[in-house]
Amino acid sequence: MSPNLVALLYLLASVLFILSLRGLSHPDTARRGNVLGMAGMAIAVLTTFSIARRVDIALAVLAAGGAAGFVIARRVQMTQMPELVAAMHSLVGMAAVLIAVAVLSDPPAFGVGDPIPAGNRVELFIGTFVGALTFSGSVIAFGKLAGLGRYGRLFSSAPVTFRGQHLLNLVLALVMIGSGLVFVSAAPGGQWTPFLTMAALAFVLGVLVIIPIGGADMPVVISMLNSYSGWAAAGIGFSLNNSMLIIAGSLVGSSGAILSYIMCRAMNRSFFSVILGGFGAAEGAVAAHAGQKTVKAGSPEDVAFLLSNADSVIIVPGYGLAVGRAQHAVKEMADKLLARGVTVRYAIHPVAGRMPGHMNVLLAEADVPYEQVAEMEDINSDFGATDVAFVLGANDVVNPLAEQPGSPIYGMPILEAHKARTVIVNKRSMAAGYAGVDNPLFYMDRTMMVFGDAKKVVEEIVKAL
């Protein structure tokens, strides 16, 4: 295949990727966006095959990877999507490191001069250390999200900190950069030692950067690692003079960075504060003094009575809904209420669940109409005129403490469910959320707590309706 045709096909694939991202920006066009993205990737892969020296090996590896991906996709639960995303990011990071090693081993095979020019070495340096950091950081994020803390403290969902941590990170980062500079300027025979030193330190830094980040900040970490994986691919793309890698990596890197910024704004968190330190306690920790307060508890039948006599209901889904796989039961409950003339809508917080868009995908899986789903900015002003706010497994995103100066979550934008005339909260227990702080919403006079698994509770409500 001629170089001009290869360049044209790569350009076509890049355009499809851009259109895919545009399509994914709205639920109505998300399916089309996915199709365009898959079409672009198919063109990019087939074009790469056309210029590969050993197509048989490439096809064998593609078949093995595709089979593994198919099996994983069939088995993974929706609640496991965050850790799956983290695992996929780790593979992208390691791929960048392995490509850099291959280029160093045989530059002519990749169309790179031998000895490797200084400019290409700078690009290899950037792609390698970002890729290594992404790999090890994603592995730690995967362990935290998958609840592997019982196998090692590094995977604890609580922040893992120690004295002098930031100073150690700074020293390692400076040594890593120094090794990279030595690698860039080294003679052809002396490039491996500084390269391997730089890569090893990057792997260690990836672990040290992520372990002090607690569960509350995991949505930001996921999008941040997504951005890192893109920049790693782009860096390697510059080294190989591969326009497809450069464009695709830049799209992933920039979109991940923008998403990280959006997540930080949604939690009123500084991006650097997320990276440089942990936030909150482990999920499931009991909030201090929670046992000294009383709550008003009710039954599913009580909830059914309140819902059926309401004119308007806003459902606030949280991670508890995802864990209980209650989205289909909630959809059935909403349909029964709609049949009775009750107005039903869903309020989505940007960081509800464990990754951006988690709740939106769950509701789409249950065929909830898009017009019933509203983002926080669009629906917050309506809570005050709503008869019932039904909170399902959400905690920090509806915590009124975010409005009180001095609170650990002060300034975090929340769904103002506490302003509804009646508030119903479904939780398994009185355990705190990721932030590890108590929630005054649970003790309000107009709040009724319904304890139990979300799916079972909602199914009982449906029967009562």
Tab-separated table of N, CA and C in Angstrom, residues 121-122 124-126 128-130 133 168-186 193-203 205:
chain	number	residue	atom	x	y	z
A	121	ARG	N	14.381	10.499	20.795
A	121	ARG	CA	14.631	10.001	22.152
A	121	ARG	C	13.791	10.769	23.179
A	122	VAL	N	13.648	12.075	22.959
A	122	VAL	CA	12.797	12.861	23.859
A	122	VAL	C	11.364	12.325	23.819
A	124	LEU	N	10.428	9.280	22.961
A	124	LEU	CA	10.415	7.967	23.608
A	124	LEU	C	10.434	8.110	25.119
A	125	PHE	N	11.204	9.057	25.600
A	125	PHE	CA	11.267	9.314	27.045
A	125	PHE	C	9.897	9.688	27.594
A	126	ILE	N	9.238	10.622	26.925
A	126	ILE	CA	7.912	11.062	27.399
A	126	ILE	C	6.902	9.921	27.329
A	128	THR	N	7.423	6.742	27.341
A	128	THR	CA	7.744	5.639	28.245
A	128	THR	C	7.387	5.958	29.688
A	129	PHE	N	7.795	7.131	30.168
A	129	PHE	CA	7.526	7.392	31.582
A	129	PHE	C	6.034	7.621	31.844
A	130	VAL	N	5.327	8.237	30.888
A	130	VAL	CA	3.874	8.392	31.062
A	130	VAL	C	3.188	7.029	30.980
A	133	LEU	N	3.973	5.061	34.256
A	133	LEU	CA	3.192	5.624	35.357
A	133	LEU	C	1.722	5.232	35.220
A	168	LEU	N	9.462	12.219	48.960
A	168	LEU	CA	9.967	11.046	48.249
A	168	LEU	C	9.533	11.071	46.784
A	169	ASN	N	8.263	11.418	46.557
A	169	ASN	CA	7.774	11.504	45.176
A	169	ASN	C	8.562	12.533	44.373
A	170	LEU	N	8.867	13.671	45.016
A	170	LEU	CA	9.610	14.724	44.330
A	170	LEU	C	11.014	14.251	43.968
A	171	VAL	N	11.683	13.591	44.923
A	171	VAL	CA	13.043	13.110	44.667
A	171	VAL	C	13.042	12.086	43.536
A	172	LEU	N	12.095	11.135	43.590
A	172	LEU	CA	12.022	10.115	42.537
A	172	LEU	C	11.735	10.743	41.178
A	173	ALA	N	10.852	11.744	41.157
A	173	ALA	CA	10.520	12.406	39.893
A	173	ALA	C	11.746	13.117	39.315
A	174	LEU	N	12.521	13.775	40.185
A	174	LEU	CA	13.712	14.473	39.709
A	174	LEU	C	14.761	13.490	39.188
A	175	VAL	N	14.935	12.374	39.898
A	175	VAL	CA	15.890	11.358	39.440
A	175	VAL	C	15.419	10.754	38.116
A	176	MET	N	14.114	10.543	38.004
A	176	MET	CA	13.564	9.985	36.768
A	176	MET	C	13.807	10.939	35.591
A	177	ILE	N	13.553	12.219	35.811
A	177	ILE	CA	13.782	13.207	34.743
A	177	ILE	C	15.268	13.281	34.399
A	178	GLY	N	16.103	13.227	35.442
A	178	GLY	CA	17.539	13.234	35.190
A	178	GLY	C	17.986	12.042	34.372
A	179	SER	N	17.444	10.870	34.692
A	179	SER	CA	17.777	9.666	33.918
A	179	SER	C	17.295	9.811	32.481
A	180	GLY	N	16.135	10.445	32.310
A	180	GLY	CA	15.631	10.668	30.959
A	180	GLY	C	16.530	11.592	30.156
A	181	LEU	N	17.052	12.622	30.805
A	181	LEU	CA	17.951	13.547	30.117
A	181	LEU	C	19.259	12.851	29.738
A	182	VAL	N	19.743	11.978	30.624
A	182	VAL	CA	20.948	11.210	30.308
A	182	VAL	C	20.678	10.290	29.125
A	183	PHE	N	19.483	9.679	29.116
A	183	PHE	CA	19.093	8.801	28.004
A	183	PHE	C	19.077	9.559	26.677
A	184	VAL	N	18.558	10.778	26.705
A	184	VAL	CA	18.463	11.577	25.475
A	184	VAL	C	19.846	11.906	24.920
A	185	SER	N	20.797	12.168	25.807
A	185	SER	CA	22.124	12.601	25.367
A	185	SER	C	23.156	11.480	25.348
A	186	ALA	N	22.773	10.248	25.710
A	186	ALA	CA	23.734	9.154	25.824
A	186	ALA	C	24.225	8.693	24.455
A	193	THR	N	20.912	1.719	30.156
A	193	THR	CA	20.904	1.897	31.619
A	193	THR	C	20.045	3.079	32.053
A	194	PRO	N	20.242	4.277	31.500
A	194	PRO	CA	19.370	5.391	31.910
A	194	PRO	C	17.914	5.168	31.511
A	195	PHE	N	17.690	4.495	30.382
A	195	PHE	CA	16.306	4.232	29.960
A	195	PHE	C	15.597	3.317	30.949
A	196	LEU	N	16.239	2.219	31.312
A	196	LEU	CA	15.626	1.268	32.245
A	196	LEU	C	15.464	1.886	33.630
A	197	THR	N	16.434	2.712	34.043
A	197	THR	CA	16.306	3.396	35.337
A	197	THR	C	15.104	4.325	35.333
A	198	MET	N	14.991	5.107	34.260
A	198	MET	CA	13.858	6.020	34.127
A	198	MET	C	12.531	5.261	34.133
A	199	ALA	N	12.443	4.158	33.399
A	199	ALA	CA	11.198	3.385	33.331
A	199	ALA	C	10.856	2.780	34.690
A	200	ALA	N	11.860	2.242	35.399
A	200	ALA	CA	11.609	1.630	36.706
A	200	ALA	C	11.095	2.666	37.702
A	201	LEU	N	11.711	3.844	37.716
A	201	LEU	CA	11.248	4.899	38.627
A	201	LEU	C	9.837	5.347	38.274
A	202	ALA	N	9.499	5.367	36.992
A	202	ALA	CA	8.142	5.753	36.574
A	202	ALA	C	7.121	4.737	37.072
A	203	PHE	N	7.470	3.445	37.007
A	203	PHE	CA	6.579	2.415	37.548
A	203	PHE	C	6.338	2.635	39.043
A	205	LEU	N	6.684	5.471	40.740
A	205	LEU	CA	5.922	6.705	40.929
A	205	LEU	C	4.432	6.494	40.678
